[in-house]
CSV table of C-alpha atoms and ligand atoms in Angstrom, one decimal:
chain,number,residue,atom,x,y,z
A,9,MET,CA,12.8,-20.4,23.6
A,10,ALA,CA,12.0,-20.9,20.0
A,11,ALA,CA,13.5,-18.8,17.4
A,12,VAL,CA,12.5,-15.9,15.4
A,13,LEU,CA,13.6,-15.3,11.8
A,14,PHE,CA,14.2,-11.8,10.5
A,15,TYR,CA,14.5,-11.0,6.8
A,16,SER,CA,14.1,-7.7,5.0
A,17,LEU,CA,16.2,-5.8,2.5
A,18,ASN,CA,14.2,-2.6,3.4
A,19,ASP,CA,14.4,-2.8,7.2
A,20,SER,CA,17.2,-2.5,9.6
A,21,PRO,CA,17.6,-6.0,11.6
A,22,LYS,CA,19.6,-4.0,14.3
A,23,GLU,CA,16.8,-1.5,14.8
A,24,TRP,CA,14.2,-4.1,15.0
A,25,GLU,CA,16.2,-6.3,17.4
A,26,GLN,CA,16.8,-3.3,19.7
A,27,GLU,CA,13.1,-2.6,19.8
A,28,LEU,CA,12.0,-6.1,20.2
A,29,ARG,CA,14.4,-6.7,23.1
A,30,LYS,CA,12.8,-3.9,25.1
A,31,SER,CA,9.7,-6.3,25.3
A,32,ILE,CA,11.5,-9.7,25.0
A,33,PRO,CA,15.1,-9.4,26.4
A,34,ASP,CA,16.0,-13.0,25.6
A,35,LEU,CA,14.6,-13.1,22.2
A,36,ASP,CA,16.5,-15.6,19.9
A,37,LEU,CA,16.6,-13.6,16.6
A,38,ARG,CA,18.1,-15.1,13.7
A,39,VAL,CA,18.9,-12.6,11.0
A,40,TRP,CA,18.9,-14.1,7.4
A,41,PRO,CA,21.1,-15.7,6.1
A,42,ASP,CA,22.4,-16.8,9.7
A,43,VAL,CA,19.4,-19.0,10.2
A,44,GLY,CA,21.1,-21.8,12.1
A,45,ASN,CA,18.8,-24.8,12.1
A,46,PRO,CA,15.8,-24.0,10.1
A,47,LEU,CA,13.8,-26.5,12.5
A,48,ASP,CA,14.3,-23.9,15.5
A,49,ILE,CA,12.3,-21.2,13.5
A,50,GLU,CA,8.8,-20.8,14.9
A,51,PHE,CA,8.1,-17.3,14.0
A,52,ALA,CA,9.1,-15.4,10.8
A,53,LEU,CA,9.3,-11.5,10.6
A,54,VAL,CA,9.7,-10.9,7.0
A,55,TRP,CA,9.4,-8.8,3.9
A,56,ASP,CA,9.7,-10.6,0.7
A,57,LEU,CA,11.6,-13.7,1.9
A,58,PRO,CA,13.3,-15.4,-1.2
A,59,LEU,CA,10.7,-17.9,-2.8
A,60,GLY,CA,11.0,-21.2,-1.4
A,61,SER,CA,12.7,-20.6,1.8
A,62,TYR,CA,9.6,-21.6,4.1
A,63,SER,CA,10.0,-25.2,2.9
A,64,GLN,CA,12.7,-25.9,5.3
A,65,MET,CA,11.1,-24.3,8.3
A,66,ILE,CA,8.7,-27.0,9.1
A,67,ASN,CA,8.0,-25.9,12.7
A,68,LEU,CA,7.0,-22.4,11.7
A,69,ARG,CA,3.8,-21.4,13.5
A,70,CYS,CA,3.5,-17.7,12.4
A,71,ILE,CA,4.6,-15.5,9.6
A,72,CYS,CA,4.5,-11.7,10.3
A,73,SER,CA,4.6,-9.4,7.5
A,74,LEU,CA,7.1,-6.5,8.0
A,75,GLY,CA,4.5,-4.3,6.3
A,76,GLN,CA,0.7,-3.8,6.2
A,77,GLY,CA,0.6,-5.8,2.7
A,78,VAL,CA,0.9,-9.6,2.7
A,79,ASP,CA,1.0,-10.4,-1.1
A,80,HIS,CA,4.8,-11.1,-0.7
A,81,VAL,CA,3.9,-13.9,1.6
A,82,PHE,CA,1.1,-15.4,-0.5
A,83,LYS,CA,3.3,-15.4,-3.7
A,84,ASP,CA,5.4,-18.3,-2.1
A,85,PRO,CA,3.8,-21.7,-2.5
A,86,THR,CA,5.9,-23.1,0.3
A,87,ILE,CA,4.2,-21.5,3.2
A,88,PRO,CA,3.3,-24.1,5.8
A,89,ASP,CA,-0.4,-24.9,6.0
A,90,ALA,CA,-0.2,-24.8,9.7
A,91,ALA,CA,1.3,-21.4,9.8
A,92,GLN,CA,-0.8,-18.3,10.8
A,93,ILE,CA,-0.2,-15.2,8.9
A,94,ILE,CA,-0.4,-11.8,10.4
A,95,ARG,CA,0.6,-8.4,9.4
A,96,LEU,CA,1.5,-4.8,10.9
A,97,VAL,CA,-1.5,-2.6,11.5
A,98,ASP,CA,0.2,0.7,12.5
A,99,PRO,CA,-1.4,4.0,13.0
A,100,TRP,CA,1.8,5.6,12.3
A,101,MET,CA,1.7,4.2,8.9
A,102,ALA,CA,-1.9,5.1,8.3
A,103,GLN,CA,-1.0,8.7,9.2
A,104,ALA,CA,2.1,8.5,6.8
A,105,MET,CA,-0.1,7.2,4.0
A,106,SER,CA,-2.8,9.8,4.6
A,107,GLU,CA,-0.2,12.6,4.3
A,108,TRP,CA,1.1,11.3,1.0
A,109,MET,CA,-2.5,10.8,-0.3
A,110,LEU,CA,-3.3,14.4,0.8
A,111,LEU,CA,-0.2,15.8,-0.8
A,112,ASN,CA,-1.0,14.3,-4.0
A,113,VAL,CA,-4.8,15.0,-4.1
A,114,LEU,CA,-4.0,18.6,-3.3
A,115,ARG,CA,-1.3,18.7,-5.9
A,116,PHE,CA,-3.6,17.7,-8.6
A,117,HIS,CA,-6.5,19.7,-7.2
A,118,ARG,CA,-4.7,23.0,-7.0
A,119,GLN,CA,-3.4,22.5,-10.6
A,120,GLY,CA,0.2,21.7,-9.3
A,121,PRO,CA,1.4,20.3,-12.6
A,122,GLU,CA,0.0,23.1,-14.7
A,123,TYR,CA,1.5,25.7,-12.5
A,124,GLU,CA,4.8,23.9,-12.2
A,125,GLU,CA,5.0,23.7,-16.2
A,126,LEU,CA,4.0,27.4,-16.3
A,127,SER,CA,6.9,28.2,-13.9
A,128,ARG,CA,9.3,26.3,-16.0
A,129,GLN,CA,8.3,28.5,-19.0
A,130,ARG,CA,8.6,31.6,-16.7
A,131,LYS,CA,4.9,32.4,-17.6
A,132,TRP,CA,2.9,34.4,-15.1
A,133,GLU,CA,-0.5,32.9,-15.9
A,134,VAL,CA,-3.6,32.6,-13.7
A,135,LEU,CA,-5.9,29.5,-14.1
A,136,PRO,CA,-9.5,29.4,-12.8
A,137,PRO,CA,-9.4,28.5,-9.2
A,138,PRO,CA,-10.8,25.0,-8.4
A,139,GLU,CA,-14.0,24.2,-6.2
A,140,THR,CA,-13.1,21.8,-3.4
A,141,SER,CA,-16.7,20.6,-3.0
A,142,GLU,CA,-17.0,19.7,-6.5
A,143,ARG,CA,-13.9,17.5,-6.6
A,144,ARG,CA,-14.8,13.9,-6.3
A,145,VAL,CA,-12.0,11.8,-4.7
A,146,GLY,CA,-12.6,8.0,-4.9
A,147,ILE,CA,-10.6,5.7,-2.7
A,148,LEU,CA,-10.3,1.9,-3.9
A,149,GLY,CA,-9.8,-0.1,-0.6
A,150,MET,CA,-11.3,1.0,2.6
A,151,GLY,CA,-9.4,-0.9,5.0
A,152,GLU,CA,-7.0,0.4,7.7
A,153,LEU,CA,-5.4,2.8,5.3
A,154,GLY,CA,-8.2,3.7,2.9
A,155,ARG,CA,-10.5,4.7,5.8
A,156,ASP,CA,-8.0,7.0,7.4
A,157,SER,CA,-7.1,8.7,4.1
A,158,ALA,CA,-10.8,9.1,3.2
A,159,ALA,CA,-11.7,10.6,6.5
A,160,LYS,CA,-8.7,13.1,6.5
A,161,ILE,CA,-9.5,14.1,2.8
A,162,ALA,CA,-13.2,14.5,3.6
A,163,THR,CA,-12.1,16.9,6.4
A,164,LEU,CA,-10.9,19.4,3.9
A,165,GLY,CA,-14.4,19.4,2.1
A,166,PHE,CA,-13.7,17.1,-0.9
A,167,ASP,CA,-16.6,15.0,-2.1
A,168,VAL,CA,-15.2,11.5,-1.1
A,169,ALA,CA,-16.3,8.1,-1.8
A,170,GLY,CA,-14.7,4.6,-1.2
A,171,TRP,CA,-15.1,1.3,-2.8
A,172,SER,CA,-14.7,-2.0,-0.7
A,173,LYS,CA,-15.9,-5.4,-0.7
A,174,ASN,CA,-18.4,-4.6,2.1
A,175,HIS,CA,-20.5,-1.5,2.9
A,176,LYS,CA,-18.8,1.0,5.1
A,177,ASP,CA,-20.3,3.5,7.3
A,178,ILE,CA,-17.8,6.5,7.6
A,179,GLN,CA,-19.0,10.0,8.3
A,180,ASN,CA,-19.1,12.3,5.0
A,181,VAL,CA,-17.7,9.3,2.9
A,182,MET,CA,-20.0,7.6,0.5
A,183,SER,CA,-19.7,3.9,0.5
A,184,PHE,CA,-19.7,1.8,-2.8
A,185,TYR,CA,-19.1,-2.0,-2.6
A,186,GLY,CA,-18.8,-5.1,-4.6
A,187,ASP,CA,-18.0,-5.6,-8.3
A,188,GLY,CA,-21.7,-4.4,-9.1
A,189,GLN,CA,-21.0,-0.9,-7.8
A,190,LEU,CA,-17.5,-0.5,-9.1
A,191,LYS,CA,-18.7,1.4,-12.5
A,192,ASP,CA,-20.9,3.7,-10.6
A,193,PHE,CA,-17.9,4.6,-8.3
A,194,LEU,CA,-15.6,5.1,-11.1
A,195,ASN,CA,-18.1,7.3,-13.0
A,196,ARG,CA,-18.3,9.8,-10.0
A,197,THR,CA,-14.5,9.8,-9.4
A,198,ASP,CA,-12.0,12.8,-10.6
A,199,ILE,CA,-9.1,11.7,-8.4
A,200,LEU,CA,-8.8,7.8,-8.1
A,201,CYS,CA,-6.7,6.7,-5.1
A,202,CYS,CA,-5.7,2.9,-4.9
A,203,LEU,CA,-5.1,1.5,-1.5
A,204,LEU,CA,-6.2,-2.2,-2.3
A,205,PRO,CA,-4.2,-5.2,-1.2
A,206,LEU,CA,-3.0,-7.3,-4.1
A,207,THR,CA,-4.9,-10.3,-4.5
A,208,PRO,CA,-6.2,-12.5,-7.4
A,209,GLU,CA,-9.3,-10.3,-7.5
A,210,THR,CA,-7.7,-7.1,-7.5
A,211,ASP,CA,-4.7,-7.9,-9.9
A,212,GLY,CA,-5.0,-5.6,-13.0
A,213,ILE,CA,-8.1,-3.7,-11.7
A,214,ILE,CA,-6.8,-0.4,-13.1
A,215,ASN,CA,-7.1,-1.3,-16.7
A,216,SER,CA,-8.4,0.2,-20.0
A,217,GLU,CA,-12.1,-0.7,-19.2
A,218,THR,CA,-12.0,0.7,-15.6
A,219,ILE,CA,-10.1,3.6,-16.8
A,220,SER,CA,-12.6,4.4,-19.5
A,221,GLU,CA,-15.3,4.7,-16.8
A,222,LEU,CA,-13.4,7.6,-15.0
A,223,PRO,CA,-14.4,11.1,-16.3
A,224,ALA,CA,-12.1,12.6,-19.0
A,225,GLY,CA,-9.2,14.6,-17.4
A,226,SER,CA,-9.2,12.6,-14.1
A,227,TYR,CA,-6.1,11.6,-12.0
A,228,ILE,CA,-4.8,8.3,-10.7
A,229,ILE,CA,-2.8,8.0,-7.5
A,230,ASN,CA,-1.4,4.5,-6.6
A,231,ALA,CA,0.1,3.2,-3.3
A,232,GLY,CA,-1.5,-0.2,-3.4
A,233,ARG,CA,0.7,-2.2,-5.6
A,234,GLY,CA,2.2,-1.9,-9.0
A,235,GLN,CA,0.3,-5.0,-10.2
A,236,HIS,CA,-3.0,-3.1,-9.6
A,237,VAL,CA,-2.1,-1.1,-12.7
A,238,VAL,CA,-1.9,-2.5,-16.3
A,239,ASP,CA,0.9,0.0,-17.3
A,240,GLU,CA,0.2,-0.1,-20.9
A,241,CYS,CA,-3.5,1.0,-20.3
A,242,LEU,CA,-2.5,3.8,-18.0
A,243,LEU,CA,0.3,5.0,-20.4
A,244,ALA,CA,-2.2,5.0,-23.4
A,245,ALA,CA,-4.8,7.0,-21.2
A,246,LEU,CA,-2.1,9.5,-20.2
A,247,ASP,CA,-1.2,10.0,-23.9
A,248,THR,CA,-4.8,10.6,-25.1
A,249,GLY,CA,-5.4,12.9,-22.0
A,250,HIS,CA,-8.1,10.8,-20.7
A,251,ILE,CA,-6.1,10.6,-17.6
A,252,ALA,CA,-4.6,14.0,-16.8
A,253,GLY,CA,-1.9,12.9,-14.3
A,254,ALA,CA,-0.6,10.0,-12.2
A,255,ALA,CA,1.3,9.7,-8.8
A,256,LEU,CA,2.8,6.2,-8.4
A,257,ASP,CA,4.5,4.9,-5.4
A,258,VAL,CA,4.4,1.2,-6.3
A,259,PHE,CA,5.5,-0.8,-9.3
A,260,ARG,CA,5.4,-4.2,-10.8
A,261,GLU,CA,9.2,-4.1,-10.7
A,262,GLU,CA,10.9,-2.3,-7.9
A,263,PRO,CA,13.2,-0.4,-8.1
A,264,LEU,CA,11.5,1.0,-11.3
A,265,PRO,CA,13.9,-0.2,-14.2
A,266,ARG,CA,15.8,3.0,-15.7
A,267,GLU,CA,14.3,2.4,-19.1
A,268,HIS,CA,10.6,2.3,-17.7
A,269,PRO,CA,8.6,5.0,-19.7
A,270,TYR,CA,7.1,6.3,-16.4
A,271,TRP,CA,10.5,7.8,-15.3
A,272,LEU,CA,10.4,10.6,-18.1
A,273,HIS,CA,6.6,10.8,-18.7
A,274,PRO,CA,5.7,14.4,-18.3
A,275,LYS,CA,2.3,13.7,-16.6
A,276,VAL,CA,3.8,10.9,-14.1
A,277,GLN,CA,5.3,11.4,-10.8
A,278,VAL,CA,7.3,8.3,-9.6
A,279,TRP,CA,7.9,7.8,-5.8
A,280,PRO,CA,10.3,5.0,-4.6
A,281,HIS,CA,7.8,3.1,-2.4
A,282,VAL,CA,7.9,5.3,0.4
A,283,SER,CA,4.4,6.5,1.1
A,284,ALA,CA,4.1,4.6,4.4
A,285,GLN,CA,7.2,3.1,5.4
A,286,SER,CA,7.4,0.2,8.2
A,287,ASN,CA,8.8,1.6,11.4
A,288,ALA,CA,10.3,-0.4,14.2
A,289,ASP,CA,9.8,2.4,16.7
A,290,SER,CA,6.1,2.5,16.4
A,291,ALA,CA,5.5,-1.2,15.3
A,292,ALA,CA,7.8,-3.4,17.5
A,293,LYS,CA,5.6,-3.6,20.4
A,294,GLN,CA,2.7,-5.4,18.5
A,295,VAL,CA,5.3,-7.7,16.9
A,296,ALA,CA,6.6,-8.5,20.4
A,297,ASP,CA,3.1,-9.1,21.6
A,298,ALA,CA,2.5,-11.4,18.7
A,299,ILE,CA,5.6,-13.3,19.3
A,300,THR,CA,4.8,-13.7,23.0
A,301,LYS,CA,1.2,-14.8,22.1
A,302,VAL,CA,2.3,-17.4,19.5
A,303,PHE,CA,5.1,-18.9,21.8
A,304,SER,CA,2.4,-19.3,24.6
A,305,GLY,CA,-0.1,-20.9,22.2
A,306,LYS,CA,-2.4,-17.9,22.1
A,307,VAL,CA,-3.9,-16.3,18.8
A,308,PRO,CA,-1.9,-13.2,17.8
A,309,ASN,CA,-3.7,-10.0,16.5
A,310,ASN,CA,-3.9,-8.8,12.9
A,311,LEU,CA,-4.7,-12.2,11.5
A,312,VAL,CA,-4.8,-12.3,7.7
A,313,ASP,CA,-7.6,-14.5,6.2
A,314,ARG,CA,-5.9,-17.2,4.0
A,315,ASP,CA,-8.7,-17.4,1.6
A,316,ARG,CA,-9.3,-13.8,1.1
A,317,GLN,CA,-5.4,-13.1,1.0
A,318,TYR,CA,-5.8,-9.8,2.9
B,408,NDP,P1,-6.7,-3.8,4.6
B,408,NDP,O1,-6.7,-5.2,4.6
B,408,NDP,O2,-7.0,-3.2,5.9
B,408,NDP,O3,-7.9,-3.3,3.8
B,408,NDP,C1,-8.1,-3.8,2.4
B,408,NDP,C2,-9.4,-3.0,1.8
B,408,NDP,O4,-9.5,-3.4,0.5
B,408,NDP,C3,-10.6,-3.3,2.5
B,408,NDP,O5,-11.6,-2.3,2.8
B,408,NDP,C4,-11.3,-4.5,1.6
B,408,NDP,O6,-12.7,-4.6,1.7
B,408,NDP,C5,-10.9,-4.0,0.4
B,408,NDP,N1,-10.8,-5.1,-0.7
B,408,NDP,C6,-10.1,-6.1,-0.9
B,408,NDP,N2,-10.4,-6.9,-1.9
B,408,NDP,C7,-11.3,-6.3,-2.6
B,408,NDP,C8,-12.1,-6.6,-3.8
B,408,NDP,N3,-11.9,-7.6,-4.4
B,408,NDP,N4,-13.1,-5.6,-4.0
B,408,NDP,C9,-13.4,-4.6,-3.2
B,408,NDP,N5,-12.6,-4.3,-2.3
B,408,NDP,C10,-11.8,-5.2,-1.6
B,408,NDP,O7,-5.5,-3.3,3.9
B,408,NDP,P2,-4.8,-1.9,4.4
B,408,NDP,O8,-5.5,-0.8,4.2
B,408,NDP,O9,-3.8,-2.0,5.6
B,408,NDP,O10,-3.5,-1.8,3.1
B,408,NDP,C11,-4.0,-1.9,1.8
B,408,NDP,C12,-2.7,-2.1,1.0
B,408,NDP,O11,-2.0,-0.9,1.0
B,408,NDP,C13,-1.7,-3.1,1.4
B,408,NDP,O12,-2.0,-4.4,1.0
B,408,NDP,C14,-0.5,-2.7,0.6
B,408,NDP,O13,-0.5,-3.3,-0.6
B,408,NDP,C15,-0.7,-1.2,0.5
B,408,NDP,N6,0.4,-0.6,1.2
B,408,NDP,C16,1.4,0.2,0.6
B,408,NDP,C17,2.3,0.9,1.3
B,408,NDP,C18,3.1,1.8,0.6
B,408,NDP,O14,4.2,2.3,1.2
B,408,NDP,N7,2.9,2.1,-0.6
B,408,NDP,C19,2.4,0.9,2.7
B,408,NDP,C20,1.5,0.0,3.4
B,408,NDP,C21,0.4,-0.6,2.7
B,408,NDP,P3,-13.5,-4.9,3.0
B,408,NDP,O15,-13.1,-3.9,4.0
B,408,NDP,O16,-14.9,-4.9,2.6
B,408,NDP,O17,-13.0,-6.4,3.3
B,409,OXD,C1,3.4,-2.3,3.2
B,409,OXD,C2,4.3,-1.5,2.2
B,409,OXD,O1,2.6,-3.1,2.7
B,409,OXD,O2,5.1,-0.8,2.7
B,409,OXD,O3,3.5,-2.0,4.2
B,409,OXD,O4,4.1,-1.6,0.9
């Protein structure tokens, strides 16, 4: 049997091997850096493999991202032309992401930061109660994760809209799509949640121009990628008060450097990229299925479009 490469600094190779062996007992798993002969590798299960590593694996038939995002694969110019690219699509991760989105939407909606500050000052003060149906939540990216978050947030009675490339039909969620409708989407959004993939088209999408289209006093929640946000623009908008608060789970550089202004900014909550972590328990079955399919010449599920890069 051909060999499978495993590489990730975030995921346990032991756990993945144990789960994968339940479906493929004779799996030949090579855990980086013990790759052996790179010509044996026909399937790579990886998260952020060091750049240039694919150049030696000329028999590679499939690269499977150890997460739902695939930007870490596309940033490497040495990915073989013939290799298919697939990713995890895991309902467990969608549930985790929706929980994190709900946590942050509700924190901002229910004046969490304001009450936290009053509590620090030992002030017993009551603010006017917010109206759920009037709070407009907008989700950038209506894919596997965005759709689940949107539907769950809408269940609570928020006024929810999503923005994607193509029109979406989701109950109680207004659909905006394409560059032409981005401005209208932003104009009606009080809490902006980013669940876009990072591609050349979405890089830097949260910038001074798009931020200025959000209503004054709105909030930004980002779990897509750090590169979606132009940090200087977000920091400037937080300082003027145009943006009232931000919850960030992803950053241009991870771990976020100790000197980064986000850490100590009173209006920013920093999370260490944990909103929806990959889970061998829930996702190994689909990876085993992909390995089996690829090694028997069949097309695996969850294929990524190389041109779109998501
Ligand atoms: P999907 O590929 O399923 O969905 C992507 C969505 O983005 C689609 O709705 C797509 O539109 C939309 N989109 C892409 N490009 C554009 C564009 N140029 N203009 C408008 N809309 C666009 O991705 P997932 O939902 O599975 O994941 C999204 C991202 O979340 C991942 O790529 C990753 O970066 C991030 N993530 C973060 C995690 C964390 O822990 N922080 C965990 C997992 C993922 P359409 O449907 O019309 O094609
Ligand atoms: C992912 C992530 O893309 O965890 O799965 O960021």
